[in-house]
Amino acid sequence: MSEIITLAHGSGGKLTHNLIKDVFAKHLANDILLQGDDAAGIELTGGRFAFTTDSFVISPIFFKGGDIGKLAVCGTVNDLAAAGAKPLYLTCGFIIEEGLLLAELERIVESMGETAKECGVKIVAGDTKVVQRGAADKVFINTSGIGIISGGINVSGANAKAGDKIIITGPIGDHGCSILLEREMLNIGAEIKSDCAPLNLLVENILNVAPNIHALRDPTRGGLATTLNEIASQSNVGIRLFEDKIPVRDEVQGVCELLGMDPLYLANEGKMIIIAPESSVDAILEVVKQDRYGVGCCVIGEVVSSSPKRVTMKTITGGSRVVDMLVGDQLPRIC
Amino acid sequence: MSEIITLAHGSGGKLTHNLIKDVFAKHLANDILLQGDDAAGIELTGGRFAFTTDSFVISPIFFKGGDIGKLAVCGTVNDLAAAGAKPLYLTCGFIIEEGLLLAELERIVESMGETAKECGVKIVAGDTKVVQRGAADKVFINTSGIGIISGGINVSGANAKAGDKIIITGPIGDHGCSILLEREMLNIGAEIKSDCAPLNLLVENILNVAPNIHALRDPTRGGLATTLNEIASQSNVGIRLFEDKIPVRDEVQGVCELLGMDPLYLANEGKMIIIAPESSVDAILEVVKQDRYGVGCCVIGEVVSSSPKRVTMKTITGGSRVVDMLVGDQLPRIC
C-alpha cells in the first residue's frame, strides 16, 4: 500500500477496498461489519431506542488524552448514554484530505477500535470519502449510533424539576483547556490533558441505582454554562449554581486566568451532568465515585422554579450573576 | 441572522441554536426532531434492521437534477432499500466551511426536507460543525439511517446464484456524466442531468411481487462495473454482461466517447441493480416499468458458475472481455 491517502482511496474501487480490508476491518472487525454489504443487518428487540449523530472536526487530530478517533466514539456513545440508552451499534463516516499519512489514519482507526471495545459497542458500517488537498483539514469523522432505553427510564433535558439537584461527574474544562494549549503551542508547564472518555458504563450503573433520574447531558461544545441553559430552557425551570462547588483543576483555572477564558464555557468530553431528585443524590454519588471516570463528582447546583429558562450563579464573593449561553465562539473546532 | 455562516454558528451556543431553529427545524420538523435532546428517542418493533452511513462531499453542491442535500437523503435511503429495508429514520451531520451563504444552506436543507417527505422518512437528529475558511469546501453532509427488513426478505451481495438474471432499473452514467460536465464547465449542448432519486418505494413494490430477490445494490461510486465486481466477489460467482443490452443514453455515450470515459464506471444515484431468479424477472420488470424511476429498466446479464469473482462482458462485436473493478479515480468527489 502507498504511505499516504490518495484520491483513489475514495473512488469506491480497488484502493478503497484495500483500505477497508487493511485498515478498517483490521481494527474494527466484528461479525456484522464483515458482511460487506452497503448497510449492516442488525437484530433489535422491540422497544424504545436512542438514535444520534455527531461529526468531529477537532484540530489537532492527536492531543494529550486522546485523538479524533477516540473522541468520535466517546462523543456518540456519551450522547446515547445521556439519553438513558445502552449504546449498541455505531457507524463511522470518514472524510479524508488527500495526503494524510496512512499511518496516522491507522492510529486513529485503532484508537476507535479500542474505545469501542471498552464501551462494548460494535462499529457495524462505515464510509470513506477522500477530497483533494485543501478541501478538508486532515480528517473529519462522523459517528452515528443507536442504543436501547430500558423500560422505566425517562431522561430528557425537558424533565428537570424544581427541587432537583445538579451533579457533575468531575472537574470541568480539561478538554477545552488542553486543546487550547496544544493548538497555541503554549508551553506553560501545566500537565493538562483532555478528559475524553466513554461514560456509558458509568451511566448504566447510575441508572441501576437511580432509575428516576430526570436529565443527563454531557457538557461538550459551549461547556457547562451552555448545556445548563439548554436544559433550563427545555424544562422551563431556573437553574442555580454555586460557584464554590464547581470543580475546576488548579492548572485549568490558572490557564483560564492567564488567557481570559471562563471554564464554564470550556468543552468537556468525559463529564456528565446528572439532574435528579434530592432523594437519589447520595446513591448516585456513591456509584459515580467508584468509577474511574467519576472521581471528583459533586453537587454543583439545584433546579428552582424562579427565573425560568435562566441559569444564575451564587458567586464565591456572595453575589449572584446570570450565566448566559455561549455567544460567539470561544474556541472553534474543539470537537 | 447574518447572511453567511460564521465559526460562531458551530460553537454550540446561541447562533447554533438560532441556526437549528431558523433553518433545520423549519424544513425538517417532525415530532421526534423537535424534542431537542442530543439523541432522538424512537420506538421500534422487534426484528431485523438495516443500519448504514454515508458522507457526501460532492462538488459542485448544486447540479442539474439535484443538490448535495437531495443526494444525501437519496444516498442513504437507497443503501437501506438495497438491504431490502423500508427506511424509517435518518440523522444528518453538517460540516460547513465558514463563509457559506446562509441562503445556500437553507436551499440544501429545504431540498433534504422535500426528499425525506417523498421517501416517507423522518430526519430525527442532526449535528452542525463549522470549520474555518479553507478547512473544508463549502459543505459536507453525512446521513445515517435505519430501516426495517420484513420477515422473509434476505437480500445481500453474497446471495447471487448461478442462473440469476441481472436487471438494471434504467440507463447508466447520468449522474457521473452530469457532474463531469458541470465541473469542467463543458458546454457541449447535451441535456444531461443527474439521475439522483430515492428508490425505496420502487424497491418496496419489487419486494412485494418478488420477495425471493437475491441481491440489490445501487451502483454509485465506481459505477456498474465496480458494483458487480463486489457482488461477484462476495457471492463467489461469475457475472456475464451483454454489452448490447446495457442502457446508456445517446448523450452520455457521446460525452464518454469525446472525453474517453467508460459509462460502466460512471456513478449513478438513482439506479438499482436487481439480481433475481429467472422465474421472477417478468414480475419485477412489470413493476419497475410502472415507476417513474424505473423507465428504461432491462435485463443486462446473468450470474454464472464459471469464472468466479469475475465480471465478463460479451461485446457488441461478439468478443468477450473482462470488466475489472475501477482502478484509480475516474472522477473524485462524485457523491
Coordinates of N, CA and C in Angstrom, one line a residue, chain B residues 27-118:
Chain B
H27 N -37.3 23.3 8.1 CA -37.5 22.5 6.9 C -37.6 21.0 7.2
L28 N -37.1 20.6 8.4 CA -37.1 19.2 8.6 C -38.0 18.7 9.8
A29 N -38.8 19.7 10.3 CA -39.6 19.5 11.5 C -40.4 18.2 11.5
N30 N -40.3 17.5 12.6 CA -41.2 16.4 12.9 C -41.2 16.2 14.4
D31 N -42.2 15.4 14.9 CA -42.4 15.3 16.4 C -41.1 14.9 17.1
I32 N -40.3 14.0 16.5 CA -39.1 13.5 17.2 C -38.0 14.5 17.2
L33 N -37.7 15.1 16.0 CA -36.6 16.1 15.9 C -36.8 17.2 16.9
L34 N -38.1 17.6 17.1 CA -38.3 18.8 17.9 C -38.2 18.6 19.4
Q35 N -38.0 17.3 19.8 CA -37.7 17.1 21.2 C -36.5 17.8 21.7
G36 N -35.5 18.0 20.9 CA -34.4 18.8 21.2 C -33.4 18.2 22.1
D37 N -33.4 16.9 22.4 CA -32.3 16.3 23.1 C -31.2 15.9 22.2
D38 N -30.0 15.5 22.8 CA -28.9 15.2 22.0 C -29.1 13.9 21.2
A39 N -29.9 13.0 21.6 CA -30.2 11.8 20.8 C -31.8 11.8 20.6
A40 N -32.2 11.3 19.5 CA -33.6 11.2 19.3 C -34.2 9.9 19.9
G41 N -35.3 10.0 20.5 CA -36.0 8.8 21.0 C -36.9 8.2 20.0
I42 N -36.7 7.0 19.6 CA -37.6 6.4 18.6 C -38.1 5.0 19.1
E43 N -39.3 4.7 18.7 CA -39.9 3.4 19.0 C -39.7 2.4 17.9
L44 N -39.2 1.2 18.1 CA -39.0 0.2 17.1 C -39.7 -1.1 17.5
T45 N -40.3 -1.7 16.6 CA -40.8 -3.1 16.9 C -39.6 -4.0 16.8
G46 N -39.7 -5.2 17.3 CA -38.5 -6.1 17.2 C -38.4 -6.6 15.8
G47 N -37.2 -7.0 15.5 CA -37.0 -7.6 14.2 C -35.6 -7.4 13.6
R48 N -35.5 -7.5 12.3 CA -34.2 -7.3 11.7 C -34.2 -5.9 11.0
F49 N -33.1 -5.2 11.2 CA -33.0 -3.8 10.7 C -31.7 -3.6 9.9
A50 N -31.7 -2.6 9.0 CA -30.5 -2.2 8.3 C -30.1 -0.9 8.9
F51 N -28.8 -0.7 9.0 CA -28.2 0.5 9.6 C -27.0 0.9 8.7
T52 N -27.0 2.1 8.3 CA -26.0 2.5 7.3 C -25.6 4.0 7.4
T53 N -24.4 4.3 6.9 CA -24.0 5.7 6.9 C -23.3 6.1 5.6
D54 N -23.3 7.3 5.2 CA -22.7 7.8 4.0 C -22.4 9.3 4.2
S55 N -21.2 9.7 3.8 CA -20.8 11.1 3.8 C -20.8 11.6 2.3
F56 N -21.3 12.8 2.2 CA -21.4 13.4 0.8 C -20.5 14.6 0.7
V57 N -19.6 14.6 -0.3 CA -18.6 15.7 -0.4 C -18.6 16.2 -1.9
I58 N -19.8 16.0 -2.6 CA -19.9 16.3 -4.0 C -19.5 17.8 -4.3
S59 N -18.9 18.0 -5.4 CA -18.6 19.3 -5.9 C -19.0 19.3 -7.4
P60 N -19.8 20.3 -7.8 CA -20.5 21.4 -7.1 C -21.6 20.9 -6.2
I61 N -22.0 21.8 -5.3 CA -23.0 21.4 -4.3 C -24.4 21.5 -4.9
F62 N -24.6 22.3 -6.0 CA -25.8 22.3 -6.8 C -25.5 21.9 -8.2
F63 N -26.3 21.0 -8.7 CA -26.1 20.5 -10.1 C -27.4 20.2 -10.8
K64 N -27.4 20.0 -12.0 CA -28.6 19.7 -12.8 C -29.2 18.4 -12.3
G65 N -30.4 18.4 -11.8 CA -31.1 17.2 -11.3 C -31.0 17.0 -9.8
G66 N -30.3 17.9 -9.1 CA -30.3 17.8 -7.7 C -29.3 18.7 -7.0
D67 N -29.0 18.4 -5.7 CA -28.0 19.2 -4.9 C -27.5 18.2 -3.8
I68 N -26.5 18.7 -3.1 CA -25.9 17.8 -2.1 C -26.9 17.3 -1.0
G69 N -28.0 18.1 -0.8 CA -29.0 17.8 0.2 C -29.9 16.6 -0.3
K70 N -30.4 16.8 -1.5 CA -31.2 15.7 -2.1 C -30.4 14.4 -2.2
L71 N -29.1 14.6 -2.6 CA -28.2 13.4 -2.8 C -28.0 12.7 -1.4
A72 N -27.8 13.5 -0.4 CA -27.5 12.9 1.0 C -28.7 12.1 1.5
V73 N -29.9 12.6 1.2 CA -31.1 11.8 1.6 C -31.2 10.5 0.7
C74 N -31.2 10.8 -0.6 CA -31.3 9.6 -1.5 C -30.3 8.6 -1.3
G75 N -29.0 9.0 -1.1 CA -27.9 8.0 -1.0 C -28.2 7.0 0.1
T76 N -28.5 7.6 1.3 CA -28.7 6.7 2.5 C -30.0 5.9 2.4
V77 N -31.1 6.5 1.9 CA -32.3 5.8 1.7 C -32.1 4.7 0.7
N78 N -31.3 4.9 -0.4 CA -31.1 3.8 -1.4 C -30.2 2.7 -0.8
D79 N -29.3 3.0 0.1 CA -28.5 2.0 0.7 C -29.4 1.1 1.6
L80 N -30.3 1.7 2.3 CA -31.2 1.0 3.1 C -32.1 0.1 2.2
A81 N -32.7 0.7 1.2 CA -33.5 0.0 0.2 C -32.8 -1.2 -0.4
A82 N -31.5 -1.0 -0.7 CA -30.7 -2.1 -1.2 C -30.4 -3.2 -0.2
A83 N -30.7 -3.0 1.0 CA -30.6 -4.0 2.0 C -31.9 -4.7 2.2
G84 N -32.9 -4.3 1.3 CA -34.2 -4.9 1.4 C -35.1 -4.3 2.6
A85 N -34.6 -3.1 3.1 CA -35.3 -2.5 4.2 C -36.2 -1.3 3.8
K86 N -37.2 -1.1 4.6 CA -38.0 0.1 4.5 C -37.4 1.2 5.3
P87 N -36.8 2.2 4.8 CA -36.2 3.3 5.6 C -37.2 4.0 6.5
L88 N -36.7 4.2 7.8 CA -37.6 4.8 8.8 C -37.1 6.1 9.2
Y89 N -35.8 6.1 9.7 CA -35.3 7.3 10.4 C -33.9 7.6 9.8
L90 N -33.6 8.9 9.6 CA -32.3 9.4 9.2 C -31.7 10.4 10.3
T91 N -30.4 10.4 10.4 CA -29.7 11.5 11.0 C -28.9 12.3 10.0
C92 N -28.6 13.6 10.3 CA -27.8 14.3 9.3 C -26.7 15.1 10.1
G93 N -25.5 15.0 9.6 CA -24.4 15.8 10.2 C -23.8 16.7 9.2
F94 N -23.8 18.0 9.5 CA -23.2 19.0 8.5 C -21.8 19.5 9.0
I95 N -20.9 19.5 8.0 CA -19.6 20.2 8.3 C -19.6 21.3 7.3
I96 N -19.6 22.5 7.8 CA -19.8 23.7 6.9 C -18.5 24.6 6.9
E97 N -18.1 25.0 5.8 CA -16.9 26.0 5.7 C -17.5 27.4 6.0
E98 N -16.8 28.0 6.9 CA -17.1 29.4 7.3 C -17.2 30.2 6.0
G99 N -18.2 31.0 5.9 CA -18.4 31.8 4.7 C -19.5 31.3 3.7
L100 N -20.0 30.1 3.9 CA -21.1 29.6 3.1 C -22.3 30.5 3.2
L101 N -22.9 30.8 2.1 CA -24.1 31.7 2.2 C -25.2 30.9 3.0
L102 N -25.8 31.6 3.9 CA -26.9 31.1 4.6 C -28.0 30.6 3.7
A103 N -28.2 31.4 2.6 CA -29.3 31.1 1.7 C -29.0 29.8 1.0
E104 N -27.7 29.5 0.7 CA -27.4 28.2 0.1 C -27.6 27.1 1.0
L105 N -27.2 27.3 2.3 CA -27.5 26.2 3.3 C -29.0 25.9 3.4
E106 N -29.8 27.0 3.4 CA -31.2 26.8 3.5 C -31.8 26.1 2.3
R107 N -31.3 26.4 1.2 CA -31.7 25.7 -0.1 C -31.5 24.2 0.0
I108 N -30.3 23.9 0.6 CA -29.9 22.5 0.7 C -30.8 21.8 1.7
V109 N -31.0 22.4 2.9 CA -31.8 21.8 3.9 C -33.3 21.6 3.4
E110 N -33.8 22.6 2.7 CA -35.1 22.6 2.2 C -35.2 21.3 1.2
S111 N -34.2 21.2 0.4 CA -34.2 20.0 -0.5 C -34.2 18.7 0.3
M112 N -33.4 18.7 1.4 CA -33.4 17.4 2.2 C -34.8 17.2 2.7
G113 N -35.5 18.2 3.2 CA -36.8 18.1 3.8 C -37.8 17.5 2.7
E114 N -37.7 18.1 1.5 CA -38.7 17.6 0.4 C -38.4 16.2 0.1
T115 N -37.1 15.8 0.0 CA -36.8 14.5 -0.4 C -37.2 13.5 0.7
A116 N -36.9 13.8 1.9 CA -37.3 13.0 3.0 C -38.8 12.7 3.0
K117 N -39.6 13.8 2.7 CA -41.0 13.7 2.6 C -41.4 12.7 1.5
E118 N -40.8 12.8 0.4 CA -41.1 11.9 -0.7 C -40.8 10.5 -0.3

